[in-house]
Short mmCIF file of C-alpha atoms and ligand atoms in Angstrom, two decimals:
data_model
loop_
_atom_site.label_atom_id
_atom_site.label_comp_id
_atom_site.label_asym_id
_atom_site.label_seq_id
_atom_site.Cartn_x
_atom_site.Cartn_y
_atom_site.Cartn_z
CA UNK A 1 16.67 -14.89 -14.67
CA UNK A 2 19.32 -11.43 -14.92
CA UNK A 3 17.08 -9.00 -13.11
CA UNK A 4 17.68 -5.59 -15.24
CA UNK A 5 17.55 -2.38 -13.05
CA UNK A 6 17.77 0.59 -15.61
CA UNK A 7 16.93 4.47 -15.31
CA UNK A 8 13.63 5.30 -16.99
CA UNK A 9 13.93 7.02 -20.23
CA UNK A 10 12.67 6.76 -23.17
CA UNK A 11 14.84 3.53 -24.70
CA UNK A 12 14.25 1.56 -21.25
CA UNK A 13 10.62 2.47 -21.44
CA UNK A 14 10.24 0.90 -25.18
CA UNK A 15 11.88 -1.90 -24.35
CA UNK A 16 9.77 -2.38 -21.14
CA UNK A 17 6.63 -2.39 -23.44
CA UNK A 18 8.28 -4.61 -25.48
CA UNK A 19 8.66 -7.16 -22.53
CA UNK A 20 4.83 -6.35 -21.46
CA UNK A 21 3.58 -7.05 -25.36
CA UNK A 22 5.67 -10.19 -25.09
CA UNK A 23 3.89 -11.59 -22.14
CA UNK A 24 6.67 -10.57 -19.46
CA UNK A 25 6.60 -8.78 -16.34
CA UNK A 26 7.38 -4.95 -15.50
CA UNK A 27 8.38 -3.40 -12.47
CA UNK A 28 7.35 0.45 -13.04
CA UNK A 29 7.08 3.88 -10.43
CA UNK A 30 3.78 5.00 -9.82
CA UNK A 31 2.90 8.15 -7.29
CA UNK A 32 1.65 5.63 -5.10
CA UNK A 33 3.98 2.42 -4.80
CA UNK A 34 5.94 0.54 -7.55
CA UNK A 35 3.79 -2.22 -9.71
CA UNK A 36 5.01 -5.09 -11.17
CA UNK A 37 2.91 -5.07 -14.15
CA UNK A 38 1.30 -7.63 -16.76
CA UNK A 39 -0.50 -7.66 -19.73
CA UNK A 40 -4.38 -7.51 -17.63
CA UNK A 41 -5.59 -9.39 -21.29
CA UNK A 42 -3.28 -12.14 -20.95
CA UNK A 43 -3.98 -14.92 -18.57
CA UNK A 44 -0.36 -16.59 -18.68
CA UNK A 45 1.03 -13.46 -17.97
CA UNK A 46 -1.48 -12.15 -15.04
CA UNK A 47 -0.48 -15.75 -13.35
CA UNK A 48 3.20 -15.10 -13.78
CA UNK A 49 2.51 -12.07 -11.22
CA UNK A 50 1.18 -14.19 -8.48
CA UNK A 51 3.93 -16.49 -8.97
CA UNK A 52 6.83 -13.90 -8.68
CA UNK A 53 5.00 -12.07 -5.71
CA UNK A 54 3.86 -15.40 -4.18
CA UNK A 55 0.63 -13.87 -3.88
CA UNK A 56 -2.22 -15.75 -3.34
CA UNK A 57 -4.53 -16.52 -6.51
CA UNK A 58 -7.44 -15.24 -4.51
CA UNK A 59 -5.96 -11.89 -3.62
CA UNK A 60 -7.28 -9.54 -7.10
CA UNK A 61 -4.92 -7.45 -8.95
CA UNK A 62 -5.90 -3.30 -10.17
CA UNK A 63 -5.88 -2.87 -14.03
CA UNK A 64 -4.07 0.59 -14.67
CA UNK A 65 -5.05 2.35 -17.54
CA UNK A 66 -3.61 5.72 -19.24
CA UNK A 67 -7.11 6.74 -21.51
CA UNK A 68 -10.61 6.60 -20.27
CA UNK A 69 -11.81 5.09 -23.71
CA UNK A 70 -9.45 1.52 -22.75
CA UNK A 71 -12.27 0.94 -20.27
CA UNK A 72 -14.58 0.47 -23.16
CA UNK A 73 -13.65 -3.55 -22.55
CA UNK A 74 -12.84 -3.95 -19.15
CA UNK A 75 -15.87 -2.85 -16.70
CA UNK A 76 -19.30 -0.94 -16.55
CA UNK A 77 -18.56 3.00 -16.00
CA UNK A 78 -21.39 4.78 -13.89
CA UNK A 79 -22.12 8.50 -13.02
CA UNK A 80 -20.42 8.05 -9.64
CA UNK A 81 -17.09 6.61 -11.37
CA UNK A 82 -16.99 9.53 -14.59
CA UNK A 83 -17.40 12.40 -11.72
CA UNK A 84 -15.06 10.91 -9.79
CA UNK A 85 -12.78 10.14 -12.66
CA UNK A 86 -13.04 13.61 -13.76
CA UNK A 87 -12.07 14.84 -9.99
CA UNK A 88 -9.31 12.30 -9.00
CA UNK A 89 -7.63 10.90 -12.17
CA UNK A 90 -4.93 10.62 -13.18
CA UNK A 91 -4.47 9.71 -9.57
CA UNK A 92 -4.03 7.77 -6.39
CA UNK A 93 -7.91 6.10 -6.47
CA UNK A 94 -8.76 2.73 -7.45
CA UNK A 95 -12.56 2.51 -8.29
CA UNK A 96 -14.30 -1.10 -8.54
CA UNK A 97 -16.75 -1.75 -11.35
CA UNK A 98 -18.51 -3.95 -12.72
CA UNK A 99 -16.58 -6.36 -14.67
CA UNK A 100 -16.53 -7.14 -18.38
CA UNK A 101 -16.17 -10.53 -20.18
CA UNK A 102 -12.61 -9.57 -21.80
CA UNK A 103 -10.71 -9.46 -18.23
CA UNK A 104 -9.90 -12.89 -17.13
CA UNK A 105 -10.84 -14.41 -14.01
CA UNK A 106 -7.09 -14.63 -12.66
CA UNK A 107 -6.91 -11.06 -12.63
CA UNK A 108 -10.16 -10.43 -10.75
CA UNK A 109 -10.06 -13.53 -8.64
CA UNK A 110 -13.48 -15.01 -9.74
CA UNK A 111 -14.96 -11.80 -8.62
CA UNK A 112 -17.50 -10.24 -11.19
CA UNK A 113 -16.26 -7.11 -10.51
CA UNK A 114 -12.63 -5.02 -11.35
CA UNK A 115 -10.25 -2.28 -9.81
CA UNK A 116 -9.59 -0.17 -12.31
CA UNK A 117 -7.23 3.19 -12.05
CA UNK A 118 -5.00 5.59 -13.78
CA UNK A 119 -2.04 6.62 -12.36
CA UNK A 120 -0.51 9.72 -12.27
CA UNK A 121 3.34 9.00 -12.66
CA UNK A 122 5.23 10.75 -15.67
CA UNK A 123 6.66 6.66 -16.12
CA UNK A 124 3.61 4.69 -15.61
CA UNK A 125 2.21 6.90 -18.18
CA UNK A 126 4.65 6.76 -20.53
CA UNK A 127 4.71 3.05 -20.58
CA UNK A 128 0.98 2.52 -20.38
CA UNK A 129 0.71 4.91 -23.71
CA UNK A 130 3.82 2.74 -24.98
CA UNK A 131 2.38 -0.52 -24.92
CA UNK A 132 -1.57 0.59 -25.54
CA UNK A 133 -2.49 -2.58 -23.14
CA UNK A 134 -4.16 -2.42 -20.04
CA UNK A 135 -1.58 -3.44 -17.37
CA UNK A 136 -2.67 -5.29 -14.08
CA UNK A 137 -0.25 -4.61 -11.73
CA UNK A 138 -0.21 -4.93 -7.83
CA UNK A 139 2.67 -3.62 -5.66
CA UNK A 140 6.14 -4.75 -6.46
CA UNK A 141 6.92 -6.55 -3.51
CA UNK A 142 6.82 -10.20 -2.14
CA UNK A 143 3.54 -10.78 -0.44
CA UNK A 144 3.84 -9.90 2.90
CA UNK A 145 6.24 -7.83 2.86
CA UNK A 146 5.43 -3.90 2.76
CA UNK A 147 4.91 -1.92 -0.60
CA UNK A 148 8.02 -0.91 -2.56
CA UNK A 149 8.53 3.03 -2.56
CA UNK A 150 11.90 2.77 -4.24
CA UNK A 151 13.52 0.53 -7.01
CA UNK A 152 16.26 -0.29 -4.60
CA UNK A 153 13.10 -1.93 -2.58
CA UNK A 154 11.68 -3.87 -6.06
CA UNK A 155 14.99 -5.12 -7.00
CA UNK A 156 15.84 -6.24 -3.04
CA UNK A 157 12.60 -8.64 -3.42
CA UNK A 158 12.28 -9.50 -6.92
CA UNK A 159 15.99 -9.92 -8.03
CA UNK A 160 15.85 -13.14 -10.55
CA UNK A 161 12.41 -13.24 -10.60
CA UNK A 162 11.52 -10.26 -13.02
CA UNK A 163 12.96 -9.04 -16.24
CA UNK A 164 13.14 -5.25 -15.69
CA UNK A 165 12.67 -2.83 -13.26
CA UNK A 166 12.37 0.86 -14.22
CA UNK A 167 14.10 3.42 -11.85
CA UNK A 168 11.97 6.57 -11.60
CA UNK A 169 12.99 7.30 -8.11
CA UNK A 170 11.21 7.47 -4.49
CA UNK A 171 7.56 7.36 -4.90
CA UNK A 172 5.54 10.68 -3.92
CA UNK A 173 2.45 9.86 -1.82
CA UNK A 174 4.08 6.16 -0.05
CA UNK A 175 1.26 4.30 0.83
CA UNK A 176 -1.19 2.52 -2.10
CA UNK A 177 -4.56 3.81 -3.73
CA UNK A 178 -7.27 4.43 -2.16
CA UNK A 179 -9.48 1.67 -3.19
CA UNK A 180 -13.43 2.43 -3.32
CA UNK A 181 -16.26 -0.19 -4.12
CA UNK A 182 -19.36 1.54 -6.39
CA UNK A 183 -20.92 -2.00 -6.68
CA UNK A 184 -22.87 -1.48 -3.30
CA UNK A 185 -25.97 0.70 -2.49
CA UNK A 186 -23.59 3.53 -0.64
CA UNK A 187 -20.05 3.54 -1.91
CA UNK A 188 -17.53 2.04 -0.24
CA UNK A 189 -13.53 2.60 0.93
CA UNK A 190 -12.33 -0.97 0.93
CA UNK A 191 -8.80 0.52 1.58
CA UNK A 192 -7.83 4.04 2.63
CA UNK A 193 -5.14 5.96 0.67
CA UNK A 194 -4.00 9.26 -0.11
CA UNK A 195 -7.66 10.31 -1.44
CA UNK A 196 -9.60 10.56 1.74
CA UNK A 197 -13.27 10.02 2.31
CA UNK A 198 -14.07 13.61 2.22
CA UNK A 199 -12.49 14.38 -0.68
CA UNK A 200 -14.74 11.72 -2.28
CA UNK A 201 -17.79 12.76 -0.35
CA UNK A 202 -17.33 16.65 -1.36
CA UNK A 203 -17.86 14.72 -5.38
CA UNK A 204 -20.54 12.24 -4.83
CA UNK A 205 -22.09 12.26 -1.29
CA UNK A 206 -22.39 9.94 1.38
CA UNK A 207 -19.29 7.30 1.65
CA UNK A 208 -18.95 4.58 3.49
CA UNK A 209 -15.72 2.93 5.25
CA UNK A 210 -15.16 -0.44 5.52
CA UNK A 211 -15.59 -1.77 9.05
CA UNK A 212 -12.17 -3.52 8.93
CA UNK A 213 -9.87 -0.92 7.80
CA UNK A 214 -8.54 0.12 11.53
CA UNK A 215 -9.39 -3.48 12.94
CA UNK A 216 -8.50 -7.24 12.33
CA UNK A 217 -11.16 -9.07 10.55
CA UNK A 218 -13.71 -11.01 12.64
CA UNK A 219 -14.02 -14.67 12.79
CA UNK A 220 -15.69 -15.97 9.70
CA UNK A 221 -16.40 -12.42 8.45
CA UNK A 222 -16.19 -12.36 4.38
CA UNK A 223 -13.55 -9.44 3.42
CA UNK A 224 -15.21 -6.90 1.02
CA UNK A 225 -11.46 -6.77 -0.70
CA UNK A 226 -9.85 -10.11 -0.52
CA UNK A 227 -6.27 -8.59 0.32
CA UNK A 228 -7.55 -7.72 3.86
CA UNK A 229 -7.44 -10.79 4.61
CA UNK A 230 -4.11 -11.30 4.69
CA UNK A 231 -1.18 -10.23 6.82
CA UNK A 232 -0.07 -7.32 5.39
CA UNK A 233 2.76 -4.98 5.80
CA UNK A 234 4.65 -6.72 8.77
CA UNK A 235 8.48 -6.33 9.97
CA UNK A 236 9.62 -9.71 10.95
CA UNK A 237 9.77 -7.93 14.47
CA UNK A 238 6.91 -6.97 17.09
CA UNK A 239 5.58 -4.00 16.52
CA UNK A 240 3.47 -2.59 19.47
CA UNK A 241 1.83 0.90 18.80
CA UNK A 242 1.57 3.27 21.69
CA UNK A 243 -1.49 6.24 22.33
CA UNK A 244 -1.49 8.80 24.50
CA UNK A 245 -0.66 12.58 25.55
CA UNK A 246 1.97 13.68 23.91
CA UNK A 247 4.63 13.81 26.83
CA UNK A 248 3.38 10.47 28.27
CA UNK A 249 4.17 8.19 24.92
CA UNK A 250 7.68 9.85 24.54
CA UNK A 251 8.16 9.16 28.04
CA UNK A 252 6.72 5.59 27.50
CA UNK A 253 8.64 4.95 24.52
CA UNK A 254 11.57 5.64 26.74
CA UNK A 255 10.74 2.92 29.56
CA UNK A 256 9.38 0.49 26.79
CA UNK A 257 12.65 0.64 25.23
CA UNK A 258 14.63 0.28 28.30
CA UNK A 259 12.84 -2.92 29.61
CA UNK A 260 12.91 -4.64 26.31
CA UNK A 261 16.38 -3.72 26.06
CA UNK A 262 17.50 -4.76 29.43
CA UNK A 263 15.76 -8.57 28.31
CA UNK A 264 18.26 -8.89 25.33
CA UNK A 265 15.65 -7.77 22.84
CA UNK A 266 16.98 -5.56 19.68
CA UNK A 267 14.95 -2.70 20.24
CA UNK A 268 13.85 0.62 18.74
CA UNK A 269 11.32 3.27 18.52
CA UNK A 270 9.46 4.44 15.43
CA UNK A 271 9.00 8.28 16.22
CA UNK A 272 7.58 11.48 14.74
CA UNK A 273 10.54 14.09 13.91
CA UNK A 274 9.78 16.29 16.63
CA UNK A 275 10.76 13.38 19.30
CA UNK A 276 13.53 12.02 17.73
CA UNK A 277 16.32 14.19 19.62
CA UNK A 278 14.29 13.54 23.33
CA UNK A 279 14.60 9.65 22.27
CA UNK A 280 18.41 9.41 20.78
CA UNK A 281 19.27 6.67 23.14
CA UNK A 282 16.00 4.49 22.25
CA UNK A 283 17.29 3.70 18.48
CA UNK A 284 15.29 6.04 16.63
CA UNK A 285 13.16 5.95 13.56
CA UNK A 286 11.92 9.13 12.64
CA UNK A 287 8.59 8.38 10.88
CA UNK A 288 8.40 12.07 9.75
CA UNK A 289 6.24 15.22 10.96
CA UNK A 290 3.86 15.10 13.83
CA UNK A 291 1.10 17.24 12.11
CA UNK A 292 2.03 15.76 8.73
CA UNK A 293 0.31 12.61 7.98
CA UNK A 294 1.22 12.41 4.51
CA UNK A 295 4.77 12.60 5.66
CA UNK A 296 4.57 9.78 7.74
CA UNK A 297 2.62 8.04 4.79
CA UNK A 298 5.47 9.03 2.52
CA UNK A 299 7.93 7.38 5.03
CA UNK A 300 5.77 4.28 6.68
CA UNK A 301 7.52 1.30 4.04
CA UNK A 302 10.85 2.49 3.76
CA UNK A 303 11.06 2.31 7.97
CA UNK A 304 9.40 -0.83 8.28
CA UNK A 305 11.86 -2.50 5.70
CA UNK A 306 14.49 -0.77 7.27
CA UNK A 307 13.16 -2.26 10.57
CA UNK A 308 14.24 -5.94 8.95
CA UNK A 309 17.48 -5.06 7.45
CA UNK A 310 18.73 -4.50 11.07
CA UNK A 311 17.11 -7.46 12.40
CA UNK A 312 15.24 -5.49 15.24
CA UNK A 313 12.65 -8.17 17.16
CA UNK A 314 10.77 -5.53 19.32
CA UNK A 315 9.26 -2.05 18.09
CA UNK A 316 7.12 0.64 19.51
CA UNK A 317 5.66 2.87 17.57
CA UNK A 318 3.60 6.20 17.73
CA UNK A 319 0.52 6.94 16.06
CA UNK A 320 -0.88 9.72 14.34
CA UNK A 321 -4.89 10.27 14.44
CA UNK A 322 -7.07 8.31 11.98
CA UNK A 323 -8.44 11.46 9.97
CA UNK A 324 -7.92 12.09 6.37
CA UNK A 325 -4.51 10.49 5.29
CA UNK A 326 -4.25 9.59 8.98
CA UNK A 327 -6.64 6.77 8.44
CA UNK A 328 -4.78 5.30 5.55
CA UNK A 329 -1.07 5.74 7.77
CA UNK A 330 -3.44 3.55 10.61
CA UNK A 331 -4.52 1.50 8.49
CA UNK A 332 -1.15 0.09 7.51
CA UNK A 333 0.27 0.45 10.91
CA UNK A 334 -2.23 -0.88 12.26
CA UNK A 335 -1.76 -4.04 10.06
CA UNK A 336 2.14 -4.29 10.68
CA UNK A 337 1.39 -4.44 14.46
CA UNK A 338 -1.21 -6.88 14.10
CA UNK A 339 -3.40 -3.64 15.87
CA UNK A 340 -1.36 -4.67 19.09
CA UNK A 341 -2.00 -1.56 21.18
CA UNK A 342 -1.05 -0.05 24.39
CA UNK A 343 -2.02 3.32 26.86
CA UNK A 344 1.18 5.78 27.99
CA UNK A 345 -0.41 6.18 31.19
CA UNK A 346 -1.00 2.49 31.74
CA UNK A 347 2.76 2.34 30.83
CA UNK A 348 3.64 4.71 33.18
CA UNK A 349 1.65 3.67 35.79
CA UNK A 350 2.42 0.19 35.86
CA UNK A 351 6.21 0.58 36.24
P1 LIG B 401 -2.20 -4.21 -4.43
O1 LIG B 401 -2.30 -3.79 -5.84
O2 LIG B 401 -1.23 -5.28 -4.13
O3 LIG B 401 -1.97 -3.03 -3.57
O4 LIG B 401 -3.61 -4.81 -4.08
C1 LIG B 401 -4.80 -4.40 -4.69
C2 LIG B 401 -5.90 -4.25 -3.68
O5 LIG B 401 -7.14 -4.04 -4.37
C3 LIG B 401 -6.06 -5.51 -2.83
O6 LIG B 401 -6.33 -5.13 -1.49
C4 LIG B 401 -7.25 -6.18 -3.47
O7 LIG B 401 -7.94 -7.02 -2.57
C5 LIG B 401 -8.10 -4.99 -3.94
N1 LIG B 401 -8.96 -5.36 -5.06
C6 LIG B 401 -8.60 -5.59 -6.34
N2 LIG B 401 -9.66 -5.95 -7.09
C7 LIG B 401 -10.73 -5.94 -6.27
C8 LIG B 401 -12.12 -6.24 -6.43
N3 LIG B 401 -12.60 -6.60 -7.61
N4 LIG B 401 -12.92 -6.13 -5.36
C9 LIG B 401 -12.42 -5.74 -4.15
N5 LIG B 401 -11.12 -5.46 -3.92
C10 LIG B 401 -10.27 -5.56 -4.95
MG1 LIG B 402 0.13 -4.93 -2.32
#
């Protein structure tokens, strides 16, 4: 299949609901990541999306709406999900529902419940309105491999497999939705994200956070979202994340790099902006602002993929703190270094 990449405007955006109505496949800029979207309604076409992601059939897919009123046939809306729809959309949080009869199975993974969300971007809108359907769409990538946050991304894992991809340039907040479960007794973040837990809590009180966000699941324990139980967001390197005093993890970045170096290991350093001059021999990364997390969330896939295309095998990495957007930066670095962590001082110490 000829893998179209074209600038989104109006004529590319007709004929991508076009492709959509015909059963076809989408890739399309949200604020958060680019989708690769499908009818949600049509079963042949939700199935084509696990197919071109390779993503497993159990893994659930988020139906993205543009108008409230589309819900109507897709879940059960509650008081907790209209104030926070009237707070956060359109916008970066996913909210899972009930479930209604009309969405199929394949997009909700047998579950009897549905991620539903509205998305923000000028060109997700614009498409969403175009074709009137509901559109499940996960991120744009192969599975595995972290979330596209630019078309170049899409089209560098889903060349030949998709019809169209819609250019609408670097996405704005870099890391996914937050995704929050209001089928429990106390609501839930399944997967942090650009909305943080106070925000919700300041709308509808007490919130909860999934035990397994900054850890690896337990043996045997059930994931409350199915896609946490997969290897997410990992460089085909090892990524080792380092904590610490400030001076100390520059300083052990420095060694680290040395030693791995010195045993024939490609080897760099992911590092905020402020370090990136005191580490110029280490093979930088700058992974944007120390006091910034949503910089570094803005930045996070675009390093790691750059991470593969120059074949590094060994990575250290700082960290920011796991507040607010923090959490959902941890979150995915914590994934990509299979939560693989070491102490400056012990670092320092030990050498
Ligand atoms: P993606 O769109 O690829 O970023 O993945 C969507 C995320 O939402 C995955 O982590 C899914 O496991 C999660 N998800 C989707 N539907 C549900 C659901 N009904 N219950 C729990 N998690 C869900
Ligand atoms: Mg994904």
């Amino acid at each position: 299949m000829n893998t179209q990449l074209l600038p989104a405007a109006p004529p590319s955006i007709a004929l991508a609901a076009r492709l959509l109505a015909g059963g076809q496949l989408v890739a399309f800029p949200t604020e958060t990541v680019y989708g690769l979207g499908a009818n949600a309604l049509d079963r042949d076409a939700v199935l084509s999306i696990f197919a071109a992601k390779g993503r497993p059939a159990d893994n659930p897919l988020i139906v993205h709406i543009h108008d409230r009123g589309q819900l109507d046939g897709i879940c059960e809306v509650n008081d907790a999900a209209r104030r926070l729809m009237d707070a956060f959309w359109p916008g970066p949080l996913t909210l899972i529902l009930p479930r209604k009869e009309a969405v199929p199975y394949e997009v909700t993974a047998h579950l009897e419940t549905v991620a539903v969300r509205m998305p923000s971007h000028p060109v997700a809108i614009s498409l969403l309105k175009a074709c009137g359907l509901p559109i499940a769409a996960p991120s744009a990538n192969r599975s595995g491999k972290p979330s596209p946050t630019s078309a170049q991304h899409v089209l560098d894992d889903m060349d030949g497999r998709i019809p169209l991809i819609l250019d609408g340039g670097a996405c704005d907040v870099g890391l996914e939705s937050t995704v929050l479960s209001l089928c429990g007794d106390v609501p839930c973040i399944l997967r942090p994200g650009g909305i943080t837990q106070s925000m919700l809590e300041a709308v509808i009180g007490k919130v909860e956070v999934a035990g397994s966000v900054l850890r690896p699941l337990h043996k045997g324990e059930k994931a409350l979202s199915p896609g946490m139980m997969y290897k997410h967001y990992s460089p085909d390197g090892q990524v080792t994340l380092i904590e610490g005093e400030e001076a100390d993890v520059v300083e052990a970045l420095r060694r680290l790099h040395a030693h791995a170096t010195a045993e024939g290991h490609r080897t760099c350093v992911m590092c905020f902006t402020e370090h990136v001059d005191a580490l110029a021999d280490c093979h930088p990364h700058d992974i944007g602002r120390q006091d910034d997390a949503s910089d570094v969330a803005h930045r996070l896939f675009a390093t790691l993929r750059d991470l593969d295309d120059e074949k590094m095998d060994v990575i250290f990495s700082e960290v920011v703190p796991p507040e607010g957007v923090g959490l959902a930066v941890m979150n995915r670095l914590g994934r990509a270094a299979a939560f693989r962590t070491v102490r400056a001082e012990e670092v320092l110490c030990g050498r």
